[in-house]
Tab-separated table of C-alpha atoms in Angstrom:
chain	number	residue	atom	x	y	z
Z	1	UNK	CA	0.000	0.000	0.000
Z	2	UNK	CA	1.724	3.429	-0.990
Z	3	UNK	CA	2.120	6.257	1.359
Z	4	UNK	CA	-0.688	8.474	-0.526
Z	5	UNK	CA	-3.303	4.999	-0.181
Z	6	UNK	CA	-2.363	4.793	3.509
Z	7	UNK	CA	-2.689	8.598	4.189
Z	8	UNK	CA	-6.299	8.184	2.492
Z	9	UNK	CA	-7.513	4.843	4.324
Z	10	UNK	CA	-6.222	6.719	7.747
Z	11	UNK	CA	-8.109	10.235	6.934
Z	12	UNK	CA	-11.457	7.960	6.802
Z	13	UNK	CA	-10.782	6.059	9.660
Z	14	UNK	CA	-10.807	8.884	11.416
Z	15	UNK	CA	-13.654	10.742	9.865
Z	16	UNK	CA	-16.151	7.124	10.254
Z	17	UNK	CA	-14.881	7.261	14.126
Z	18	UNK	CA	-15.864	10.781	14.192
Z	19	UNK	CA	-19.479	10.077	12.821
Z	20	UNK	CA	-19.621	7.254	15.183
Z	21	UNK	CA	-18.736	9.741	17.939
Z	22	UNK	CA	-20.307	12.097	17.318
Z	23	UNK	CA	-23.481	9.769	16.269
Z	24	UNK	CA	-23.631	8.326	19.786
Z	25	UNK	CA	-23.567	11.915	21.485
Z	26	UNK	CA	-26.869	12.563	19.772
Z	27	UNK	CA	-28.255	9.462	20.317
Z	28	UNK	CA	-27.416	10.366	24.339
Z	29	UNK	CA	-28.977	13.581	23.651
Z	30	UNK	CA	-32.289	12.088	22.091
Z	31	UNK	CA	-32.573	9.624	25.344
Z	32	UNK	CA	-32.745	12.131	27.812
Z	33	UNK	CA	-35.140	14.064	25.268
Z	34	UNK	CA	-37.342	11.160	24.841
Z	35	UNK	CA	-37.644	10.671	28.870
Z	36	UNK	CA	-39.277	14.295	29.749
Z	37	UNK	CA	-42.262	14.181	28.159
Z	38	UNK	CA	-43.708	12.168	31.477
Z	39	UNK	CA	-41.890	14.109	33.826
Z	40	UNK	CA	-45.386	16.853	34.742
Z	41	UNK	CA	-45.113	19.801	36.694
Z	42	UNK	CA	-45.456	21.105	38.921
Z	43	UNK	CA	-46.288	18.094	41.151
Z	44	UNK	CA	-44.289	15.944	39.043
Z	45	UNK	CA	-46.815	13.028	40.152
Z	46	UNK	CA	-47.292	13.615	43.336
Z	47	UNK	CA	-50.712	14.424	43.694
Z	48	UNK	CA	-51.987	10.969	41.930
Z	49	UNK	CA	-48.552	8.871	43.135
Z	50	UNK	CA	-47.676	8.425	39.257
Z	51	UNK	CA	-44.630	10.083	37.558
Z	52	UNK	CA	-41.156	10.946	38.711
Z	53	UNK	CA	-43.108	10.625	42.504
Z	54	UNK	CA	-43.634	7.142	42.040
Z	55	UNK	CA	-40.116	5.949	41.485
Z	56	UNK	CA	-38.949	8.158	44.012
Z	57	UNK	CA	-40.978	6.976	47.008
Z	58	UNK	CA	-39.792	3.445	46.337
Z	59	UNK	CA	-36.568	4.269	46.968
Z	60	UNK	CA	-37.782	3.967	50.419
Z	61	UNK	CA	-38.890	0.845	50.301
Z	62	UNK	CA	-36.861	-1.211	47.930
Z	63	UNK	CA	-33.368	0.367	47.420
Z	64	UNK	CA	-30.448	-1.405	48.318
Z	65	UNK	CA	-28.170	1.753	49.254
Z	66	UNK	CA	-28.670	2.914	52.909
Z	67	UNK	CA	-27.110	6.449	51.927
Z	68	UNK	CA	-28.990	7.075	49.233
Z	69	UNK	CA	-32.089	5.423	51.132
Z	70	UNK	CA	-31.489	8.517	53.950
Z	71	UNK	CA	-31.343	11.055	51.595
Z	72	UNK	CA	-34.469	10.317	49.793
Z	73	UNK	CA	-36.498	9.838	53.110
Z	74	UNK	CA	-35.006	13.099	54.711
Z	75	UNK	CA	-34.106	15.353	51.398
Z	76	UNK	CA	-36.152	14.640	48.509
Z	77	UNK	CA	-39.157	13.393	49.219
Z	78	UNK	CA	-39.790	16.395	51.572
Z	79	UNK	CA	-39.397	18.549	49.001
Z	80	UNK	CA	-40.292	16.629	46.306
Z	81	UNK	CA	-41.538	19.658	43.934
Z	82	UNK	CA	-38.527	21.657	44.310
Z	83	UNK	CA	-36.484	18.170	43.193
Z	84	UNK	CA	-38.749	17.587	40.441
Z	85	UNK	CA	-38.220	21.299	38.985
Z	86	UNK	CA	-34.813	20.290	39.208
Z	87	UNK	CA	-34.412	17.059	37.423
Z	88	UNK	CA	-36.823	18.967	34.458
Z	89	UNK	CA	-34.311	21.439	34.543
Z	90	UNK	CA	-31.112	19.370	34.446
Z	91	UNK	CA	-32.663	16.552	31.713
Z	92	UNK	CA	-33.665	19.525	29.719
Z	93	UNK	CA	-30.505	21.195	29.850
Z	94	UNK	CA	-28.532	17.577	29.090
Z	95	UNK	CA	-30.717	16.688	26.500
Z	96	UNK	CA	-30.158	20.382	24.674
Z	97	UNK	CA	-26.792	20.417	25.446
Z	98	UNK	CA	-25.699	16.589	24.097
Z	99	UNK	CA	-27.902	17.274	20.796
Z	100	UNK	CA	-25.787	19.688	19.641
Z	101	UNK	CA	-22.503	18.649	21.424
Z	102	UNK	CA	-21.603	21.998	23.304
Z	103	UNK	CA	-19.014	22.188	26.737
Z	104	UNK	CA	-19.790	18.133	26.072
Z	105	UNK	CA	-16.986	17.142	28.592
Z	106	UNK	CA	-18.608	18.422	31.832
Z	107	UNK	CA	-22.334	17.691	30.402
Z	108	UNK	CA	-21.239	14.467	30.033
Z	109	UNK	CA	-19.828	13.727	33.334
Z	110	UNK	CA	-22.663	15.382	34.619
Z	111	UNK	CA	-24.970	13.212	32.620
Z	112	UNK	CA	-22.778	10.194	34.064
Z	113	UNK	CA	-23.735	11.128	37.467
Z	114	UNK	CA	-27.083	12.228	37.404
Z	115	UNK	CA	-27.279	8.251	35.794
Z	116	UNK	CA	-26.591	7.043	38.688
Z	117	UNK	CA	-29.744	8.377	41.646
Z	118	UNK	CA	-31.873	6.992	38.747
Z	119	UNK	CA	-30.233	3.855	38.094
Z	120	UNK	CA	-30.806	3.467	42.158
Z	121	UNK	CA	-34.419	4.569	41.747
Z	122	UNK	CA	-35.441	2.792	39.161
Z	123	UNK	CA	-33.629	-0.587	39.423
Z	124	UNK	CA	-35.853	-1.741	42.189
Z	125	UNK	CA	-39.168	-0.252	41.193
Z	126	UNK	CA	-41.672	-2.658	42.487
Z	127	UNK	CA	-43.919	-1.790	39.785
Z	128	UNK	CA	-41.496	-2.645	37.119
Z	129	UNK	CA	-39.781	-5.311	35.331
Z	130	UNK	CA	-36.451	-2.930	34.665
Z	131	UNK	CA	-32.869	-4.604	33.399
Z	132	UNK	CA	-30.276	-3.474	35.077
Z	133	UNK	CA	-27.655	-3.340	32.514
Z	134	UNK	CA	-29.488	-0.737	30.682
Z	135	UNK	CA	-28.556	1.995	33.599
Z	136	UNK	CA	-25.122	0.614	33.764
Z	137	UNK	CA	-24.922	1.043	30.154
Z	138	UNK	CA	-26.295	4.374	30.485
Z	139	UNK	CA	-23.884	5.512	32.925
Z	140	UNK	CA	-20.670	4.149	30.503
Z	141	UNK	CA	-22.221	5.673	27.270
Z	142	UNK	CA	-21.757	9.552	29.090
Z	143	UNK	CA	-18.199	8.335	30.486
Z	144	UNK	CA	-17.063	7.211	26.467
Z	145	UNK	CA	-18.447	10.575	25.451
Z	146	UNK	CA	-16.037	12.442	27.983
Z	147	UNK	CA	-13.536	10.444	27.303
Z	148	UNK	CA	-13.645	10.889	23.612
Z	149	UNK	CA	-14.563	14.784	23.876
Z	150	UNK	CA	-17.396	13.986	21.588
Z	151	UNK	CA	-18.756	17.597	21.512
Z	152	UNK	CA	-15.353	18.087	18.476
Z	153	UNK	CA	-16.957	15.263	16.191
Z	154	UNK	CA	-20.547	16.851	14.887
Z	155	UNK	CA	-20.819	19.259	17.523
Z	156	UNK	CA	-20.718	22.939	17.837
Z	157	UNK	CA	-17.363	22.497	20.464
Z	158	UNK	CA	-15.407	21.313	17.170
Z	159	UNK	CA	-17.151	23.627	14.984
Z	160	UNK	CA	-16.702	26.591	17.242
Z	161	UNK	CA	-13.133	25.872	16.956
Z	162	UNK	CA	-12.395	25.383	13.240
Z	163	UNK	CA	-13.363	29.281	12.121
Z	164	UNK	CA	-16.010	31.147	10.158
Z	165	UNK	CA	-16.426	28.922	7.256
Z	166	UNK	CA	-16.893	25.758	9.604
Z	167	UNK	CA	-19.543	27.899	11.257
Z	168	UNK	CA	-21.352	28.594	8.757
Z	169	UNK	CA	-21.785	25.286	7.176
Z	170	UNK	CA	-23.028	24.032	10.308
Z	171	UNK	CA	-25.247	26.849	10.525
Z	172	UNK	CA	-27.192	25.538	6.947
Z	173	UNK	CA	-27.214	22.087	8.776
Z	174	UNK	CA	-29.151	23.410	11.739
Z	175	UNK	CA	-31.109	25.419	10.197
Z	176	UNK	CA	-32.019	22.506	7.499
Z	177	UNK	CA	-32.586	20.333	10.637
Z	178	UNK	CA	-35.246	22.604	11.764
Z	179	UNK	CA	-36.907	23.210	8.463
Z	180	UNK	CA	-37.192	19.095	8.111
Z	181	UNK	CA	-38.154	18.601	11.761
Z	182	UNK	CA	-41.149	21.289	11.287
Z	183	UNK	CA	-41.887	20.253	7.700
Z	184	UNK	CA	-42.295	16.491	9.665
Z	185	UNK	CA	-44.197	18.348	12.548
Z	186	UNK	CA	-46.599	20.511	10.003
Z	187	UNK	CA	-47.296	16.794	8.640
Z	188	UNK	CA	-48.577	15.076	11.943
Z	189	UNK	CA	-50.099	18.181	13.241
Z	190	UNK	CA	-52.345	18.366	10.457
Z	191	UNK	CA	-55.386	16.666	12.555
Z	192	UNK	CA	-54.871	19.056	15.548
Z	193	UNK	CA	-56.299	22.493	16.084
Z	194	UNK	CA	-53.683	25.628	14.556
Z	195	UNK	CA	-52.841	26.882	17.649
Z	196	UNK	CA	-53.811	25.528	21.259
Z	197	UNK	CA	-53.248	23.413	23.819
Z	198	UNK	CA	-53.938	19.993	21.877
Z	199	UNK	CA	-50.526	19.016	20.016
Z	200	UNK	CA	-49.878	15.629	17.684
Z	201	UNK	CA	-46.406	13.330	18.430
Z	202	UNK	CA	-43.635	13.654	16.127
Z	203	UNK	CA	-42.004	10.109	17.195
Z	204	UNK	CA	-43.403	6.563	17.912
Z	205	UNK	CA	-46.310	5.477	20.292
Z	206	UNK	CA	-46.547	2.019	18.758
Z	207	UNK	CA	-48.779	-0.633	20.797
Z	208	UNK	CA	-49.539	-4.344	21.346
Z	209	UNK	CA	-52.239	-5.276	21.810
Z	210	UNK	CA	-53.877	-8.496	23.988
Z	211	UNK	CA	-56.199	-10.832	23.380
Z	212	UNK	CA	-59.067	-8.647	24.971
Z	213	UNK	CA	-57.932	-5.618	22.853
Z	214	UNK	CA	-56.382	-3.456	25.095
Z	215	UNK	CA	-52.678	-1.953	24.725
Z	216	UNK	CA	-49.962	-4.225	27.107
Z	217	UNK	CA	-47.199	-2.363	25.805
Z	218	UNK	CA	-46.691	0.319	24.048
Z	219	UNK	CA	-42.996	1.168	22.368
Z	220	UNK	CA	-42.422	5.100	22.650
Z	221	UNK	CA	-40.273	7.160	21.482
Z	222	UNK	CA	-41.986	10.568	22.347
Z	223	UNK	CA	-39.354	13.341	21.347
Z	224	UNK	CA	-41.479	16.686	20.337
Z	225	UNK	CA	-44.972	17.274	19.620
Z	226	UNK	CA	-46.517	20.200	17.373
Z	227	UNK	CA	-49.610	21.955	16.550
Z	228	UNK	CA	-49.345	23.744	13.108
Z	229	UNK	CA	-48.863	27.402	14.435
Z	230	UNK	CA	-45.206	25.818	16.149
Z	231	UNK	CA	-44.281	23.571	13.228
Z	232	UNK	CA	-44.750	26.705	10.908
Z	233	UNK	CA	-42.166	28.897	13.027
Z	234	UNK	CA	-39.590	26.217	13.481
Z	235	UNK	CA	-39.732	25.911	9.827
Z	236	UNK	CA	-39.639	29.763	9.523
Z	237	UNK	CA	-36.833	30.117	12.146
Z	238	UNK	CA	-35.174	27.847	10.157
Z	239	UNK	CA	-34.782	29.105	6.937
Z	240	UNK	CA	-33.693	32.197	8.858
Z	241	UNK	CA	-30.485	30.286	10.512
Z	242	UNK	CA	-30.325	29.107	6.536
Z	243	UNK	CA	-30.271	32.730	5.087
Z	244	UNK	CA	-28.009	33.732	7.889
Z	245	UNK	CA	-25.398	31.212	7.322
Z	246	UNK	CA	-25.217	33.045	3.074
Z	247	UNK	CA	-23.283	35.746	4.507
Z	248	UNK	CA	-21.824	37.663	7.145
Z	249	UNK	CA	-24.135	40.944	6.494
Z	250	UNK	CA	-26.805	38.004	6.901
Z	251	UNK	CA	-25.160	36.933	9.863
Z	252	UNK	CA	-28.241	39.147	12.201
Z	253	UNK	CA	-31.214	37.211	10.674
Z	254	UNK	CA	-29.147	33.629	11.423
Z	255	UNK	CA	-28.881	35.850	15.467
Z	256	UNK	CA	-32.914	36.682	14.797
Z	257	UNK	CA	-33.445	32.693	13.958
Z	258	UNK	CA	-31.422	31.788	16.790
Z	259	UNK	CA	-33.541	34.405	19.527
Z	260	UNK	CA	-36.933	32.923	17.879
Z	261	UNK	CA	-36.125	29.329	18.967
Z	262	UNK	CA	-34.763	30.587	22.323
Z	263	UNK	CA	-38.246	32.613	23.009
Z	264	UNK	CA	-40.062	30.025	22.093
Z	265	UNK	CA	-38.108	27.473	23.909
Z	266	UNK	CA	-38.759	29.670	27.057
Z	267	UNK	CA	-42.530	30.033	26.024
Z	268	UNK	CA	-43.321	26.461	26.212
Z	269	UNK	CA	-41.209	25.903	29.014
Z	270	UNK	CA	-43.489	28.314	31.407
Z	271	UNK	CA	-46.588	26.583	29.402
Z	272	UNK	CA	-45.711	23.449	31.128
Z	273	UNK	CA	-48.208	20.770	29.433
Z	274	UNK	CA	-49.845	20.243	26.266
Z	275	UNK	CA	-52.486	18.079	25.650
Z	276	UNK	CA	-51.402	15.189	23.538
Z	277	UNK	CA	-53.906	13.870	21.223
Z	278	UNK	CA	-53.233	10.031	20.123
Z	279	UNK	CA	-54.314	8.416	16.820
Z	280	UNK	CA	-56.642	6.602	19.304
Z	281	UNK	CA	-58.340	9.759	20.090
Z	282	UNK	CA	-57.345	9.325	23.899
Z	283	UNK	CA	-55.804	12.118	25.136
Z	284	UNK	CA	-52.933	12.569	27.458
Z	285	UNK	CA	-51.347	15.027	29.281
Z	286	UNK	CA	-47.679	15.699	28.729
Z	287	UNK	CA	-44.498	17.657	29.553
Z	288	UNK	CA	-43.440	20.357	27.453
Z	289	UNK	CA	-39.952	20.017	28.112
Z	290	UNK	CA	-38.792	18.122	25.175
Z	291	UNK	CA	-40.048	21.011	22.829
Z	292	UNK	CA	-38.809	23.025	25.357
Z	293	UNK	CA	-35.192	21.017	24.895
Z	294	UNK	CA	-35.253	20.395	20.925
Z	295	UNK	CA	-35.904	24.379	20.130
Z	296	UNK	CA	-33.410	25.375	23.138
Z	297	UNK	CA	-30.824	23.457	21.163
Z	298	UNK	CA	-31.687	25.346	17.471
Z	299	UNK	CA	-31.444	28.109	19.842
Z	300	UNK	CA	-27.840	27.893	20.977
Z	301	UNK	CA	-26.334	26.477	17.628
Z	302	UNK	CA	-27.948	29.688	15.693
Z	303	UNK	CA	-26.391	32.202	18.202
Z	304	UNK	CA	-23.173	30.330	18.733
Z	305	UNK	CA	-22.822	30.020	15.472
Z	306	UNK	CA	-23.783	33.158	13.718
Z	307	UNK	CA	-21.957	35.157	16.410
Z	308	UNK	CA	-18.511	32.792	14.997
Z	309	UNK	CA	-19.401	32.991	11.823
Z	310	UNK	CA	-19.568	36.952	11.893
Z	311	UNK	CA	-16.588	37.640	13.677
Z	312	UNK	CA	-14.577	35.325	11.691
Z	313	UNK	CA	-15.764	37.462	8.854
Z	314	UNK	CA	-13.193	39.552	6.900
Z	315	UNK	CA	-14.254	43.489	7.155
Z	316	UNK	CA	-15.561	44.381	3.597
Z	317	UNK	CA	-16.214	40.717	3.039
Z	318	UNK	CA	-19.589	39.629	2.401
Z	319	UNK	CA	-18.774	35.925	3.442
């Protein structure tokens, strides 16, 4: 193999390791995403004993760590609201955070150990038939990620570090992200109201059913949910991060694009539920946070980036 063959084989090595890298961050990011839709405020479950609640009041009856045990018992559960407007808070904030792979060294240690209170929670449910492993694994998936400072492979930390013309190219990405996820949210919110409480899933909610009809287990994968008035401005807000990426005199609408998702995360976030309306017709009450999450993410990448982008810019240069 000549030196020129090698160099070649080597350079896409390490760009497949990158994708895989950087492919596993998101797929971290969409996991805590896909987990907040249940978490309700502001009793997070305690009211009716369901939700966050529930697995946290077993802890005093089924977990096998003393410490951890005395701390729910004397901490947590006295305050249980408080510690439920937390853990929206942090998921959200790892969940936005991992999507788009920013400061991912600390977020994922962080991720790491907020792992492990649930894995300590959750393990010995009594309600639940949970696998172990799957916490463990959990809890080693955030360590690779810090280990491989996965934030530099498909993430804004590498981006953000390359220059101008890195930034904007990943500024059309995000922006083309958001136009697909709202042209897939316009699509799925077509049965709902255009602007409300009700909202349609963009994700999975899959069932099987039993002999007697009903649903025995259902496999979700609840990331975002839309009406048509919030599928139409992530599309909008989109195209702006799209137009702002053309340019750095366009650089302010990609800033404009980047505000819009950041209002409207915050928006959503105070709205706290939306009503989610299943193919079924049932309807369900869920967290807003993963919106919440998703649009917080467009949010950061558009500023982030159009801010690099502009002041990588040479004056007199129109990009």
């Amino acid at each position: 193999m000549t030196t020129a063959m090698r160099q070649r084989v080597s350079g896409l090595d390490e760009r497949t390791s990158g994708w895989v890298i950087g492919g596993a961050r998101i797929l971290a990011g969409l996991l805590w995403l896909a987990n907040l839709h249940w978490k309700l405020p502001p009793a997070f479950g305690e009211d009716n004993g369901g939700g966050l609640f529930k697995y946290s009041e077993s802890v005093t009856r089924n977990s096998p760590f003393a410490p951890f045990t005395w701390v729910s018992e004397e901490l947590i559960l006295p305050n249980f609201r408080f510690f439920g407007w937390v853990t929206l808070v942090v998921e959200v904030l790892l969940a936005m955070l991992l999507l788009v792979g920013y400061r991912t060294r600390i977020v994922a240690l962080i991720g790491a150990a907020w792992s492990v209170p649930i894995l300590l929670s959750v393990i010995y449910y009594d309600g639940a038939d949970e696998w172990s492993w799957s916490y463990l694994m959990m809890i080693g998936l955030h360590l690779l990620l810090f280990a491989t400072d996965a934030g530099r492979h498909l993430g804004l930390d590498g981006v953000l570090a390359r220059g101008g013309d890195a930034a904007r190219r990943a500024l059309t990405i995000v922006g083309s992200v958001a136009i697909v996820i709202g042209v897939l949210g316009l699509f799925v919110a077509r049965s709902v109201s255009f602007a409300g409480s009700e909202a349609a899933l963009l994700g999975s909610d899959a069932g099987f059913a039993n002999s007697d009809g009903g649903i025995t287990r259902r496999w979700e994968l609840k990331f975002v949910f839309f009406n048509p008035l919030w599928a139409l401005l992530t599309i909008l807000l989109g195209v702006l991060l799209v137009i702002g990426a053309r340019g750095s005199r366009m650089a302010r609408l990609a800033l404009a694009g980047g505000a819009g998702f950041g209002v409207i995360a915050v928006v959503v976030f105070i709205t706290q539920t939306f009503d989610y309306l299943r193919n079924d017709g049932e309807v369900r009450v869920v967290s807003t946070a993963s919106n919440a999450a998703l649009w917080g993410a467009f949010a950061l990448a558009g500023v982030l980036l159009a801010r690099r982008s502009s002041a990588a810019a040479v004056p007199g240069s129109d990009g």
